[in-house]
């Protein structure tokens, strides 16, 4: 139980939540554009992840993926 709480504490820091919010916002914008989808948005955003921590990069890419899926619906 301690490890689970520690994992949530690490993943849900303010910086990571900010990256998730930024990713979802970007995903909504890309998902609303015709012809662009989840794969394209993720591929375009990968170079941005070279400059942030790995956990924040994963949160950012998942946010883009989920935001794009919701934006294209």
XYZ file of N, CA and C in Angstrom:
219
model
N 0.827 -1.191 0.000
C 0.000 0.000 0.000
C 0.873 1.258 0.000
N 1.979 1.172 0.727
C 2.886 2.315 0.797
C 3.460 2.638 -0.587
N 3.817 1.603 -1.351
C 4.378 1.820 -2.681
C 3.357 2.436 -3.633
N 2.104 2.046 -3.507
C 1.050 2.608 -4.343
C 0.871 4.098 -4.053
N 0.836 4.453 -2.794
C 0.696 5.862 -2.424
C 1.916 6.670 -2.839
N 3.086 6.069 -2.749
C 4.296 6.753 -3.176
C 4.279 6.981 -4.692
N 3.780 6.010 -5.437
C 3.669 6.166 -6.886
C 2.704 7.270 -7.277
N 1.550 7.318 -6.612
C 0.603 8.407 -6.881
C 1.194 9.753 -6.485
N 1.918 9.787 -5.389
C 2.553 11.032 -4.962
C 3.587 11.519 -5.959
N 4.304 10.598 -6.562
C 5.308 10.961 -7.558
C 4.649 11.390 -8.866
N 3.638 10.673 -9.289
C 3.003 10.956 -10.580
C 2.127 12.200 -10.545
N 1.525 12.494 -9.422
C 0.567 13.598 -9.353
C 1.156 14.840 -8.706
N 2.380 15.182 -9.092
C 2.953 16.441 -8.633
C 2.340 17.581 -9.445
N 2.515 18.782 -8.975
C 1.932 19.936 -9.649
C 2.509 20.105 -11.056
N 3.794 19.842 -11.211
C 4.415 19.970 -12.535
C 3.835 18.948 -13.512
N 3.652 17.713 -13.073
C 3.106 16.686 -13.964
C 1.652 16.960 -14.313
N 0.888 17.459 -13.370
C -0.503 17.820 -13.665
C -0.545 18.965 -14.676
N 0.399 19.885 -14.578
C 0.499 20.958 -15.568
C 0.801 20.430 -16.963
N 1.716 19.450 -17.055
C 2.024 18.845 -18.355
C 0.833 18.078 -18.904
N 0.083 17.416 -18.033
C -1.127 16.713 -18.481
C -2.136 17.717 -19.030
N -2.340 18.816 -18.320
C -3.275 19.850 -18.766
C -2.843 20.431 -20.113
N -1.552 20.707 -20.252
C -1.027 21.238 -21.510
C -1.203 20.230 -22.644
N -0.968 18.957 -22.357
C -1.130 17.911 -23.361
C -2.573 17.736 -23.788
N -3.483 17.744 -22.830
C -4.907 17.601 -23.168
C -5.384 18.804 -23.974
N -4.947 19.991 -23.612
C -5.336 21.188 -24.367
C -4.821 21.128 -25.798
N -3.569 20.738 -25.951
C -3.001 20.603 -27.288
C -3.692 19.491 -28.066
N -4.035 18.412 -27.385
C -4.743 17.308 -28.025
C -6.123 17.705 -28.516
N -6.845 18.498 -27.723
C -8.156 18.980 -28.164
C -8.025 19.828 -29.429
N -7.025 20.699 -29.446
C -6.841 21.555 -30.615
C -6.499 20.744 -31.857
N -5.580 19.799 -31.716
C -5.187 18.979 -32.865
C -6.317 18.037 -33.268
N -7.039 17.505 -32.300
C -8.138 16.598 -32.609
C -9.275 17.279 -33.341
N -9.445 18.567 -33.124
C -10.521 19.292 -33.792
C -10.174 19.633 -35.236
N -8.903 19.595 -35.586
C -8.503 19.898 -36.957
C -8.759 18.687 -37.856
N -9.338 18.907 -39.009
C -9.595 17.764 -39.898
C -8.294 17.229 -40.494
N -8.179 15.921 -40.511
C -7.019 15.274 -41.104
C -5.886 14.987 -40.145
N -5.932 15.575 -38.972
C -4.894 15.317 -37.978
C -5.486 14.474 -36.866
N -4.741 13.510 -36.423
C -5.256 12.608 -35.398
C -4.289 12.436 -34.253
N -4.569 11.410 -33.497
C -3.799 11.107 -32.299
C -2.340 10.799 -32.627
N -2.125 9.998 -33.640
C -0.762 9.616 -34.015
C 0.063 10.791 -34.506
N -0.557 11.653 -35.290
C 0.137 12.827 -35.804
C 0.505 13.783 -34.681
N -0.409 14.008 -33.775
C -0.147 14.917 -32.660
C 0.963 14.386 -31.765
N 0.948 13.095 -31.516
C 1.987 12.503 -30.686
C 3.337 12.576 -31.385
N 3.373 12.311 -32.678
C 4.629 12.364 -33.422
C 5.201 13.776 -33.470
N 4.342 14.763 -33.597
C 4.810 16.145 -33.618
C 5.341 16.561 -32.249
N 4.768 16.040 -31.180
C 5.138 16.456 -29.829
C 6.349 15.727 -29.266
N 6.774 14.639 -29.879
C 7.896 13.877 -29.331
C 9.166 14.726 -29.187
N 9.544 15.578 -30.138
C 10.748 16.392 -29.909
C 10.646 17.324 -28.698
N 9.452 17.721 -28.324
C 9.290 18.564 -27.133
C 9.617 17.814 -25.852
N 9.501 16.494 -25.886
C 9.719 15.706 -24.676
C 11.191 15.471 -24.379
N 12.088 15.855 -25.275
C 13.514 15.653 -25.033
C 14.034 16.542 -23.915
N 13.338 17.609 -23.596
C 13.835 18.603 -22.653
C 13.151 18.555 -21.292
N 12.269 17.601 -21.079
C 11.595 17.487 -19.785
C 11.887 16.117 -19.188
N 11.508 15.929 -17.950
C 11.776 14.657 -17.275
C 10.960 13.536 -17.922
N 11.418 12.292 -17.807
C 10.686 11.186 -18.448
C 9.247 11.033 -17.958
N 9.013 11.205 -16.669
C 7.650 11.069 -16.150
C 6.742 12.171 -16.694
N 7.262 13.394 -16.765
C 6.478 14.492 -17.324
C 6.233 14.279 -18.816
N 7.206 13.705 -19.514
C 7.043 13.444 -20.949
C 5.947 12.419 -21.199
N 5.913 11.371 -20.393
C 4.863 10.359 -20.547
C 3.501 10.966 -20.235
N 3.422 11.773 -19.184
C 2.157 12.427 -18.838
C 1.705 13.354 -19.963
N 2.636 14.075 -20.557
C 2.333 14.985 -21.660
C 1.803 14.226 -22.876
N 2.468 13.131 -23.239
C 2.044 12.362 -24.411
C 0.711 11.655 -24.188
N 0.482 11.172 -22.984
C -0.818 10.559 -22.678
C -1.915 11.623 -22.712
N -1.614 12.817 -22.213
C -2.580 13.914 -22.280
C -2.931 14.277 -23.710
N -1.934 14.308 -24.584
C -2.196 14.586 -25.999
C -3.072 13.493 -26.604
N -2.751 12.263 -26.297
C -3.507 11.138 -26.848
C -4.968 11.181 -26.409
N -5.200 11.387 -25.141
C -6.579 11.403 -24.635
C -7.327 12.656 -25.078
N -6.654 13.797 -25.107
C -7.303 15.020 -25.564
C -7.658 14.964 -27.033
N -6.787 14.371 -27.834
C -7.062 14.237 -29.258
C -8.225 13.287 -29.516
N -8.294 12.217 -28.739
C -9.409 11.274 -28.895
C -10.734 11.940 -28.537
N -10.736 12.769 -27.511
C -11.967 13.448 -27.111
C -12.295 14.606 -28.052
N -11.266 15.276 -28.578
C -11.499 16.409 -29.464
C -12.004 16.019 -30.834
N -11.697 14.811 -31.264
C -12.137 14.398 -32.596
C -13.507 13.736 -32.585
N -14.078 13.528 -31.419
C -15.376 12.845 -31.327
C -16.521 13.762 -31.704
